[in-house]
Coordinates of N, CA and C in Angstrom, one line a residue:
Chain A
A16 N 137.0 -52.9 9.6 CA 135.7 -52.9 9.2 C 134.7 -53.0 10.4
Q17 N 133.6 -52.4 10.3 CA 132.6 -52.5 11.4 C 131.9 -53.8 11.4
S18 N 131.4 -54.2 12.5 CA 130.5 -55.4 12.7 C 129.4 -55.1 13.6
V19 N 128.4 -55.9 13.5 CA 127.2 -55.7 14.4 C 126.7 -57.0 15.0
S20 N 126.4 -57.0 16.2 CA 126.0 -58.2 16.9 C 124.6 -58.0 17.5
Q21 N 123.7 -58.9 17.2 CA 122.4 -59.0 17.8 C 122.4 -60.3 18.6
H22 N 122.3 -60.2 19.9 CA 122.5 -61.4 20.7 C 121.2 -62.2 20.8
N23 N 120.1 -61.6 20.7 CA 118.8 -62.4 20.8 C 118.4 -62.8 19.3
H24 N 118.4 -64.1 19.0 CA 118.0 -64.5 17.7 C 116.5 -64.7 17.6
H25 N 115.9 -65.2 18.7 CA 114.5 -65.4 18.7 C 114.0 -65.0 20.1
V26 N 112.9 -64.2 20.1 CA 112.3 -63.7 21.3 C 110.8 -63.9 21.2
I27 N 110.3 -64.5 22.3 CA 108.8 -64.7 22.3 C 108.3 -64.0 23.5
L28 N 107.3 -63.1 23.3 CA 106.7 -62.3 24.4 C 105.2 -62.4 24.3
S29 N 104.6 -62.2 25.5 CA 103.2 -62.0 25.5 C 102.8 -60.6 25.3
E30 N 101.6 -60.3 24.8 CA 101.2 -59.0 24.6 C 101.3 -58.2 25.9
A31 N 101.7 -56.9 25.8 CA 101.8 -56.0 26.9 C 103.1 -56.2 27.6
A32 N 103.9 -57.2 27.3 CA 105.2 -57.3 27.9 C 106.1 -56.2 27.4
S33 N 107.2 -55.9 28.1 CA 108.2 -55.0 27.6 C 109.2 -55.7 26.8
L34 N 109.8 -54.9 25.9 CA 110.7 -55.5 24.9 C 112.1 -54.7 25.0
E35 N 113.1 -55.5 25.0 CA 114.4 -54.8 24.8 C 115.3 -55.8 23.9
L36 N 115.7 -55.3 22.8 CA 116.5 -56.1 21.9 C 117.9 -55.5 21.8
G37 N 118.9 -56.3 22.0 CA 120.3 -55.9 22.1 C 120.9 -55.7 20.8
C38 N 121.8 -54.7 20.7 CA 122.6 -54.5 19.5 C 123.9 -53.9 19.9
N39 N 125.0 -54.5 19.6 CA 126.3 -54.0 19.8 C 127.1 -53.9 18.5
Y40 N 127.9 -52.9 18.4 CA 128.7 -52.7 17.2 C 130.2 -52.6 17.5
S41 N 131.0 -52.8 16.6 CA 132.4 -52.6 16.8 C 132.9 -51.7 15.7
Y42 N 133.4 -50.5 16.0 CA 134.0 -49.6 15.1 C 134.5 -48.5 16.0
G43 N 135.7 -48.0 15.6 CA 136.3 -47.0 16.5 C 135.9 -45.6 16.2
G44 N 135.3 -45.3 15.1 CA 135.0 -44.0 14.7 C 133.5 -43.6 14.9
T45 N 133.1 -42.6 14.3 CA 131.7 -42.1 14.4 C 130.8 -42.9 13.5
V46 N 129.7 -43.3 14.1 CA 128.7 -44.2 13.3 C 127.3 -43.6 13.3
N47 N 126.6 -44.0 12.3 CA 125.1 -43.8 12.3 C 124.5 -45.1 12.6
L48 N 123.4 -45.1 13.3 CA 122.8 -46.4 13.8 C 121.4 -46.4 13.4
F49 N 120.9 -47.6 13.0 CA 119.6 -47.8 12.5 C 119.0 -49.1 13.1
W50 N 117.7 -49.0 13.2 CA 116.9 -50.3 13.4 C 115.9 -50.3 12.2
Y51 N 115.9 -51.5 11.6 CA 114.9 -51.8 10.5 C 114.0 -52.9 11.0
V52 N 112.8 -52.9 10.5 CA 111.8 -54.0 10.8 C 111.3 -54.6 9.6
Q53 N 111.1 -55.9 9.6 CA 110.5 -56.6 8.4 C 109.3 -57.4 8.9
Y54 N 108.1 -56.9 8.7 CA 106.9 -57.6 9.1 C 106.7 -58.8 8.1
P55 N 106.0 -59.8 8.5 CA 105.8 -61.0 7.7 C 105.2 -60.6 6.3
G56 N 105.9 -61.0 5.3 CA 105.4 -60.8 3.9 C 105.7 -59.4 3.4
Q57 N 106.3 -58.5 4.2 CA 106.6 -57.2 3.8 C 108.1 -56.9 3.7
H58 N 108.4 -55.7 3.1 CA 109.8 -55.4 2.9 C 110.4 -54.7 4.1
L59 N 111.6 -54.5 4.2 CA 112.3 -53.8 5.2 C 111.9 -52.4 5.3
Q60 N 111.6 -52.0 6.6 CA 111.2 -50.6 6.8 C 112.0 -50.0 7.9
L61 N 112.3 -48.7 7.8 CA 113.1 -48.0 8.8 C 112.2 -47.8 10.0
L62 N 112.7 -48.2 11.1 CA 112.0 -48.0 12.4 C 112.5 -46.8 13.1
L63 N 113.8 -46.6 13.2 CA 114.4 -45.4 13.8 C 115.8 -45.3 13.4
K64 N 116.4 -44.1 13.7 CA 117.8 -43.9 13.4 C 118.4 -42.9 14.3
Y65 N 119.7 -43.0 14.5 CA 120.5 -42.1 15.3 C 121.7 -41.6 14.5
F66 N 121.9 -40.3 14.4 CA 123.0 -39.7 13.8 C 123.9 -39.0 14.8
S67 N 123.2 -38.1 15.6 CA 123.9 -37.3 16.6 C 122.9 -36.7 17.5
G68 N 123.3 -36.1 18.6 CA 122.4 -35.4 19.5 C 121.9 -36.3 20.6
D69 N 120.7 -36.1 21.0 CA 120.1 -36.9 22.0 C 120.2 -38.4 21.8
P70 N 120.9 -39.1 22.7 CA 121.1 -40.5 22.4 C 119.9 -41.4 22.5
L71 N 118.8 -40.8 23.0 CA 117.5 -41.5 23.1 C 116.7 -41.1 21.9
V72 N 116.5 -42.0 21.0 CA 115.7 -41.6 19.8 C 114.4 -42.4 19.8
K73 N 113.4 -41.7 19.3 CA 112.1 -42.3 19.2 C 111.7 -42.6 17.7
G74 N 111.1 -43.8 17.5 CA 110.8 -44.1 16.2 C 109.3 -44.3 16.0
I75 N 108.9 -45.0 15.0 CA 107.5 -45.3 14.7 C 106.9 -46.3 15.7
K76 N 105.6 -46.4 15.8 CA 104.9 -47.4 16.5 C 105.4 -47.6 18.0
G77 N 105.8 -46.5 18.6 CA 106.2 -46.5 20.0 C 107.5 -47.1 20.4
F78 N 108.3 -47.4 19.4 CA 109.7 -47.9 19.6 C 110.6 -46.8 19.9
E79 N 111.7 -47.1 20.7 CA 112.7 -46.1 21.0 C 114.0 -46.9 21.1
A80 N 115.1 -46.2 21.0 CA 116.4 -46.9 21.1 C 117.4 -45.9 21.8
E81 N 118.3 -46.4 22.5 CA 119.3 -45.6 23.2 C 120.7 -45.9 22.8
F82 N 121.4 -44.9 22.4 CA 122.8 -45.1 22.0 C 123.6 -44.8 23.2
I83 N 124.4 -45.9 23.6 CA 125.3 -45.7 24.7 C 126.7 -45.9 24.1
K84 N 127.4 -44.8 23.9 CA 128.7 -44.8 23.2 C 129.7 -45.7 23.9
S85 N 129.7 -45.6 25.3 CA 130.8 -46.3 26.0 C 130.6 -47.8 25.9
K86 N 129.4 -48.2 25.6 CA 129.1 -49.6 25.5 C 129.0 -50.1 24.1
F87 N 129.1 -49.2 23.1 CA 129.0 -49.5 21.7 C 127.6 -50.2 21.5
S88 N 126.6 -49.7 22.1 CA 125.3 -50.3 22.1 C 124.2 -49.4 21.6
F89 N 123.2 -50.0 21.0 CA 122.0 -49.3 20.5 C 120.8 -50.2 20.6
N90 N 120.4 -50.4 21.8 CA 119.3 -51.3 22.1 C 118.0 -50.7 21.8
L91 N 117.1 -51.6 21.3 CA 115.8 -51.2 20.9 C 114.8 -51.6 22.0
R92 N 113.9 -50.7 22.3 CA 112.9 -50.9 23.4 C 111.5 -50.5 23.0
K93 N 110.6 -51.2 23.7 CA 109.2 -50.8 23.6 C 108.5 -51.2 24.9
P94 N 107.8 -50.3 25.6 CA 107.3 -50.6 26.9 C 106.2 -51.7 26.9
S95 N 105.5 -51.8 25.8 CA 104.3 -52.7 25.8 C 104.1 -53.2 24.4
V96 N 104.5 -54.4 24.1 CA 104.4 -54.9 22.7 C 103.0 -55.4 22.4
Q97 N 102.7 -55.3 21.1 CA 101.4 -55.8 20.6 C 101.6 -57.0 19.7
W98 N 100.6 -57.7 19.4 CA 100.7 -58.9 18.5 C 101.2 -58.4 17.1
S99 N 100.8 -57.2 16.7 CA 101.2 -56.7 15.4 C 102.7 -56.4 15.4
D100 N 103.4 -56.4 16.5 CA 104.9 -56.2 16.5 C 105.6 -57.4 16.1
T101 N 105.0 -58.5 15.9 CA 105.6 -59.8 15.4 C 106.3 -59.5 14.1
A102 N 107.6 -59.6 14.1 CA 108.4 -59.3 12.9 C 109.9 -59.6 13.2
E103 N 110.7 -59.4 12.2 CA 112.1 -59.5 12.3 C 112.7 -58.2 12.4
Y104 N 113.6 -58.0 13.4 CA 114.2 -56.7 13.6 C 115.7 -56.7 13.4
F105 N 116.2 -55.8 12.6 CA 117.6 -55.7 12.2 C 118.2 -54.4 12.7
C106 N 119.3 -54.5 13.3 CA 120.2 -53.4 13.7 C 121.2 -53.2 12.6
A107 N 121.5 -52.0 12.3 CA 122.5 -51.7 11.2 C 123.3 -50.5 11.6
V108 N 124.6 -50.5 11.1 CA 125.5 -49.5 11.4 C 126.1 -48.9 10.1
G109 N 126.2 -47.6 10.0 CA 126.8 -47.0 8.9 C 127.9 -46.1 9.4
V110 N 129.0 -46.1 8.7 CA 130.1 -45.2 9.1 C 129.9 -43.8 8.5
T111 N 130.0 -42.9 9.4 CA 129.7 -41.5 9.0 C 130.6 -41.1 7.9
G112 N 130.0 -40.6 6.8 CA 130.8 -40.2 5.6 C 131.2 -41.5 4.8
G113 N 130.6 -42.6 5.1 CA 130.9 -43.8 4.4 C 130.1 -44.1 3.2
G114 N 129.4 -43.1 2.8 CA 128.6 -43.2 1.5 C 127.4 -44.1 1.7
N115 N 126.7 -44.1 2.8 CA 125.5 -44.8 3.0 C 125.7 -46.3 3.2
K116 N 126.9 -46.8 3.1 CA 127.0 -48.3 3.2 C 126.7 -48.8 4.6
L117 N 125.8 -49.8 4.7 CA 125.4 -50.3 6.0 C 125.9 -51.7 6.2
T118 N 126.2 -52.0 7.5 CA 126.5 -53.3 8.0 C 125.3 -53.7 8.9
F119 N 124.8 -54.9 8.6 CA 123.6 -55.4 9.3 C 124.0 -56.4 10.3
G120 N 123.2 -56.5 11.4 CA 123.3 -57.6 12.4 C 122.5 -58.7 11.8
T121 N 122.5 -59.8 12.5 CA 121.9 -61.1 12.0 C 120.4 -61.1 12.2
G122 N 119.8 -60.1 12.9 CA 118.4 -60.1 13.0 C 117.9 -60.8 14.3
T123 N 116.8 -60.3 14.8 CA 116.1 -60.9 15.9 C 114.6 -61.1 15.5
Q124 N 114.2 -62.4 15.5 CA 112.8 -62.7 15.2 C 112.0 -62.6 16.5
L125 N 111.1 -61.6 16.4 CA 110.2 -61.4 17.6 C 108.8 -62.0 17.3
K126 N 108.3 -62.8 18.2 CA 107.0 -63.3 18.1 C 106.2 -62.8 19.4
V127 N 105.1 -62.2 19.1 CA 104.3 -61.7 20.2 C 103.0 -62.6 20.3
E128 N 102.8 -63.2 21.4 CA 101.6 -64.1 21.5 C 100.5 -63.4 22.3
L129 N 99.3 -63.7 21.8 CA 98.1 -63.1 22.5 C 97.9 -63.7 23.8
Chain B
S7 N 110.0 -40.6 1.9 CA 110.9 -41.6 1.4 C 110.6 -42.1 0.0
A8 N 111.6 -42.6 -0.7 CA 111.4 -43.0 -2.1 C 110.6 -44.3 -2.2
V9 N 109.8 -44.5 -3.2 CA 109.1 -45.7 -3.5 C 109.9 -46.5 -4.5
I10 N 110.2 -47.8 -4.0 CA 111.1 -48.6 -4.8 C 110.3 -49.9 -5.2
S11 N 110.5 -50.2 -6.5 CA 109.8 -51.5 -6.9 C 110.9 -52.4 -7.5
Q12 N 110.7 -53.7 -7.4 CA 111.6 -54.7 -8.0 C 110.8 -55.7 -8.8
K13 N 111.5 -56.1 -9.9 CA 110.9 -57.1 -10.8 C 112.0 -58.2 -11.1
P14 N 111.7 -59.4 -11.1 CA 110.5 -60.0 -10.6 C 110.4 -60.1 -9.1
S15 N 109.3 -60.4 -8.5 CA 109.2 -60.5 -7.1 C 109.7 -61.8 -6.6
R16 N 109.6 -62.8 -7.5 CA 110.1 -64.1 -7.2 C 110.3 -64.9 -8.4
D17 N 111.3 -65.8 -8.4 CA 111.5 -66.7 -9.6 C 112.1 -68.0 -9.2
I18 N 111.9 -69.0 -9.9 CA 112.5 -70.3 -9.8 C 113.3 -70.5 -11.0
C19 N 114.6 -70.8 -10.9 CA 115.5 -70.9 -12.0 C 116.3 -72.2 -12.0
Q20 N 116.7 -72.6 -13.2 CA 117.5 -73.8 -13.3 C 119.0 -73.4 -13.1
R21 N 119.7 -74.4 -12.6 CA 121.2 -74.2 -12.4 C 121.8 -73.9 -13.8
G22 N 122.8 -73.0 -13.8 CA 123.5 -72.6 -15.0 C 122.9 -71.5 -15.8
T23 N 121.7 -71.1 -15.4 CA 121.1 -70.0 -16.1 C 121.4 -68.6 -15.4
S24 N 120.9 -67.5 -16.0 CA 121.1 -66.2 -15.4 C 119.8 -65.5 -15.2
L25 N 119.7 -64.7 -14.2 CA 118.5 -63.9 -14.0 C 118.8 -62.4 -13.8
T26 N 118.1 -61.6 -14.4 CA 118.3 -60.1 -14.2 C 117.2 -59.6 -13.4
I27 N 117.5 -58.9 -12.4 CA 116.5 -58.3 -11.5 C 116.6 -56.8 -11.7
Q28 N 115.4 -56.2 -11.8 CA 115.3 -54.8 -12.0 C 114.9 -54.0 -10.8
C29 N 115.4 -52.8 -10.6 CA 115.0 -52.0 -9.5 C 114.7 -50.6 -10.0
Q30 N 113.5 -50.1 -9.7 CA 113.0 -48.8 -10.2 C 112.6 -48.0 -9.0
V31 N 113.1 -46.7 -9.1 CA 112.8 -45.8 -8.0 C 111.9 -44.6 -8.6
D32 N 111.0 -44.1 -7.7 CA 110.1 -43.1 -8.2 C 110.7 -41.7 -8.2
S33 N 112.0 -41.5 -7.8 CA 112.6 -40.2 -7.8 C 114.1 -40.5 -8.1
Q34 N 114.8 -39.4 -8.5 CA 116.2 -39.5 -8.8 C 117.0 -39.7 -7.5
V35 N 117.9 -40.6 -7.4 CA 118.7 -40.9 -6.3 C 120.1 -41.1 -6.7
T36 N 121.0 -40.6 -5.8 CA 122.4 -40.7 -6.2 C 122.9 -42.1 -5.9
M37 N 122.6 -42.6 -4.7 CA 123.1 -43.9 -4.3 C 122.1 -45.0 -4.4
M38 N 122.5 -46.1 -5.1 CA 121.7 -47.3 -5.1 C 122.6 -48.5 -4.7
F39 N 122.0 -49.4 -4.0 CA 122.8 -50.6 -3.5 C 122.0 -51.9 -3.8
W40 N 122.8 -52.9 -3.9 CA 122.2 -54.3 -4.0 C 122.7 -55.1 -2.8
Y41 N 121.8 -55.8 -2.2 CA 122.1 -56.7 -1.0 C 121.6 -58.1 -1.3
R42 N 122.1 -59.0 -0.6 CA 121.7 -60.4 -0.6 C 121.3 -60.8 0.8
Q43 N 120.2 -61.5 0.9 CA 119.8 -62.1 2.2 C 119.6 -63.6 2.1
Q44 N 120.6 -64.3 2.4 CA 120.5 -65.8 2.3 C 119.6 -66.3 3.4
P45 N 119.0 -67.5 3.2 CA 118.1 -68.1 4.1 C 118.6 -68.1 5.6
G46 N 117.9 -67.5 6.5 CA 118.3 -67.5 7.9 C 119.5 -66.6 8.2
Q47 N 119.9 -65.8 7.3 CA 121.0 -64.9 7.5 C 120.6 -63.4 7.4
S48 N 121.5 -62.6 7.7 CA 121.3 -61.2 7.6 C 121.6 -60.6 6.2
L49 N 121.4 -59.4 6.0 CA 121.7 -58.7 4.7 C 123.2 -58.5 4.5
T50 N 123.6 -58.8 3.3 CA 125.0 -58.6 3.0 C 125.1 -57.7 1.7
L51 N 125.9 -56.7 1.8 CA 126.0 -55.8 0.7 C 126.8 -56.4 -0.4
I52 N 126.2 -56.4 -1.6 CA 126.9 -57.0 -2.8 C 127.7 -55.9 -3.4
A53 N 127.1 -54.8 -3.7 CA 127.8 -53.7 -4.5 C 127.0 -52.4 -4.4
T54 N 127.7 -51.3 -4.7 CA 127.1 -50.0 -4.9 C 127.0 -49.8 -6.4
A55 N 125.8 -49.5 -6.8 CA 125.5 -49.2 -8.2 C 125.8 -47.7 -8.5
N56 N 126.8 -47.5 -9.3 CA 127.2 -46.1 -9.6 C 126.6 -45.7 -11.0
Q57 N 126.0 -44.5 -11.0 CA 125.5 -44.1 -12.3 C 126.6 -43.6 -13.2
G58 N 126.7 -44.1 -14.4 CA 127.7 -43.7 -15.3 C 129.0 -44.3 -15.2
S59 N 129.2 -45.2 -14.2 CA 130.5 -45.9 -14.1 C 130.2 -47.3 -13.5
E60 N 131.3 -48.0 -13.4 CA 131.2 -49.4 -13.0 C 130.8 -49.5 -11.5
A61 N 130.1 -50.5 -11.2 CA 129.7 -50.7 -9.8 C 130.9 -51.0 -8.9
T62 N 130.7 -50.7 -7.6 CA 131.8 -50.9 -6.7 C 131.4 -52.2 -5.9
Y63 N 132.1 -53.2 -6.0 CA 131.8 -54.5 -5.3 C 132.5 -54.7 -4.0
E64 N 131.7 -55.3 -3.1 CA 132.3 -55.7 -1.8 C 133.1 -56.9 -1.9
S65 N 133.9 -57.1 -0.9 CA 134.7 -58.3 -0.8 C 133.9 -59.6 -0.9
G66 N 134.3 -60.5 -1.8 CA 133.6 -61.7 -2.0 C 132.6 -61.7 -3.1
F67 N 132.4 -60.6 -3.7 CA 131.5 -60.4 -4.9 C 132.2 -59.9 -6.1
V68 N 132.0 -60.5 -7.2 CA 132.7 -60.1 -8.4 C 131.8 -59.7 -9.6
I69 N 132.2 -58.9 -10.5 CA 131.4 -58.4 -11.6 C 131.0 -59.5 -12.5
D70 N 131.8 -60.5 -12.7 CA 131.4 -61.6 -13.6 C 130.2 -62.4 -13.1
K71 N 130.1 -62.5 -11.8 CA 129.0 -63.2 -11.2 C 127.8 -62.4 -11.0
F72 N 128.0 -61.1 -10.7 CA 126.9 -60.2 -10.4 C 127.0 -58.9 -11.2
P73 N 126.9 -58.9 -12.5 CA 127.0 -57.7 -13.2 C 125.9 -56.8 -12.9
I74 N 126.2 -55.5 -12.8 CA 125.2 -54.5 -12.4 C 125.2 -53.4 -13.5
S75 N 124.0 -52.9 -13.8 CA 123.9 -51.7 -14.6 C 123.2 -50.6 -13.9
R76 N 123.6 -49.4 -14.2 CA 122.9 -48.2 -13.6 C 122.9 -47.1 -14.7
P77 N 121.9 -47.3 -15.6 CA 121.9 -46.3 -16.8 C 121.4 -44.9 -16.4
N78 N 120.7 -44.8 -15.4 CA 120.2 -43.4 -15.0 C 120.0 -43.4 -13.5
L79 N 119.5 -42.3 -13.0 CA 119.4 -42.0 -11.5 C 118.1 -42.7 -10.9
T80 N 117.3 -43.4 -11.7 CA 116.1 -44.0 -11.2 C 116.1 -45.5 -11.4
F81 N 117.1 -46.1 -12.0 CA 117.0 -47.5 -12.4 C 118.3 -48.2 -12.3
S82 N 118.2 -49.5 -11.9 CA 119.4 -50.3 -11.9 C 119.0 -51.8 -12.1
T83 N 119.9 -52.6 -12.6 CA 119.7 -54.0 -12.7 C 120.8 -54.8 -12.1
L84 N 120.5 -55.9 -11.5 CA 121.5 -56.9 -11.0 C 121.3 -58.2 -11.7
T85 N 122.3 -58.7 -12.3 CA 122.2 -60.0 -12.9 C 122.9 -61.1 -12.0
V86 N 122.3 -62.2 -11.8 CA 122.9 -63.3 -11.1 C 123.2 -64.3 -12.2
S87 N 124.5 -64.5 -12.4 CA 125.0 -65.3 -13.6 C 125.3 -66.7 -13.2
N88 N 125.1 -67.6 -14.2 CA 125.5 -69.0 -14.0 C 125.1 -69.5 -12.6
M89 N 123.9 -69.5 -12.4 CA 123.4 -69.7 -11.0 C 123.6 -71.1 -10.5
S90 N 123.7 -71.2 -9.3 CA 123.8 -72.5 -8.6 C 122.8 -72.5 -7.4
P91 N 122.5 -73.6 -6.8 CA 121.6 -73.6 -5.6 C 122.0 -72.6 -4.5
E92 N 123.3 -72.4 -4.4 CA 123.9 -71.5 -3.3 C 123.5 -70.1 -3.6
D93 N 123.0 -69.8 -4.8 CA 122.5 -68.4 -5.1 C 121.1 -68.2 -4.6
S94 N 120.5 -69.2 -4.2 CA 119.1 -69.0 -3.7 C 119.1 -68.1 -2.5
S95 N 118.4 -66.9 -2.7 CA 118.4 -65.9 -1.7 C 117.3 -64.9 -2.0
I96 N 117.2 -63.9 -1.1 CA 116.4 -62.7 -1.4 C 117.4 -61.6 -1.8
Y97 N 117.2 -61.0 -3.0 CA 118.0 -59.9 -3.5 C 117.3 -58.6 -3.3
L98 N 117.9 -57.7 -2.6 CA 117.2 -56.4 -2.3 C 118.0 -55.3 -2.9
C99 N 117.2 -54.4 -3.4 CA 117.7 -53.1 -3.9 C 117.4 -52.0 -2.8
S100 N 118.3 -51.1 -2.6 CA 118.1 -50.0 -1.7 C 118.6 -48.7 -2.3
V101 N 118.1 -47.6 -1.8 CA 118.5 -46.3 -2.2 C 119.0 -45.5 -1.0
G102 N 120.0 -44.7 -1.2 CA 120.4 -43.8 -0.2 C 119.7 -42.5 -0.2
A103 N 119.3 -42.1 1.0 CA 118.6 -40.8 1.1 C 119.4 -39.9 1.9
S104 N 118.9 -38.7 2.2 CA 119.6 -37.7 3.0 C 120.0 -38.3 4.3
G105 N 121.1 -37.8 4.8 CA 121.5 -38.3 6.2 C 121.9 -39.7 6.2
E106 N 122.3 -40.2 5.0 CA 122.8 -41.6 5.0 C 121.9 -42.7 5.4
T107 N 120.6 -42.4 5.3 CA 119.6 -43.4 5.5 C 119.3 -44.2 4.2
Q108 N 119.0 -45.4 4.4 CA 118.7 -46.2 3.2 C 117.2 -46.7 3.3
Y109 N 116.6 -46.8 2.1 CA 115.3 -47.3 2.0 C 115.3 -48.5 1.0
F110 N 114.6 -49.6 1.4 CA 114.7 -50.8 0.7 C 113.5 -51.1 -0.2
G111 N 113.8 -51.8 -1.3 CA 112.7 -52.4 -2.1 C 112.1 -53.6 -1.5
P112 N 111.1 -54.2 -2.2 CA 110.4 -55.4 -1.6 C 111.2 -56.6 -1.7
G113 N 112.3 -56.6 -2.5 CA 113.1 -57.8 -2.7 C 112.6 -58.8 -3.8
T114 N 113.6 -59.6 -4.3 CA 113.3 -60.6 -5.3 C 113.7 -61.9 -4.6
R115 N 112.8 -62.8 -4.5 CA 113.0 -64.1 -3.9 C 113.4 -65.1 -5.0
L116 N 114.6 -65.6 -4.9 CA 115.2 -66.4 -6.0 C 115.4 -67.8 -5.4
L117 N 114.9 -68.8 -6.2 CA 115.2 -70.2 -5.8 C 115.8 -70.9 -7.1
V118 N 117.0 -71.4 -6.8 CA 117.7 -72.1 -7.9 C 117.7 -73.6 -7.7
L119 N 117.3 -74.3 -8.7 CA 117.1 -75.8 -8.6 C 118.3 -76.5 -9.2

């Protein structure tokens, strides 16, 4: 079975700082990769996803993530964070052809200070 | 993406009682899922709700505790039976879209006393 690790549980940044959240997965086969975001008081929203092709994927609100197959990683990045990016971020992995079933990481709580 | 609603949005229940959570989608979807998010933890898949057949449960979850109905392609219910304080969680419904993406409902926040 696949598993997902998010190493940063809590991150505090100042506005305009750069962000990188780590995500590593363990699975020997082909995977689909996702980042979801949960803003305070809101429900989970899809931030970006990778299925195949260009390993650098761009999502909403200036976020991007890079799939590095050799490292089993799918780190989330943003060059300059804003206060409105304060949220919890979840990395998730789905097995290709696995019927949409997702395995989630434990989440990273990001706080952006003014 | 599909618009998903859940009822109730939150509830406080007494130990030993049961609560049924409803999930409604604004379009027909093949795949519907139920997740649990316990305090301070990540999302854990409870089961896949199959239309016209019994739900498929993940390891650690059983039908007697979490019976699921899926009468059509836009609606599902999850019942949390014989509740204990350990069942206090957020329960989320999600739907599968094309390309194996999932979209999530707003969740039901349950507190069991």
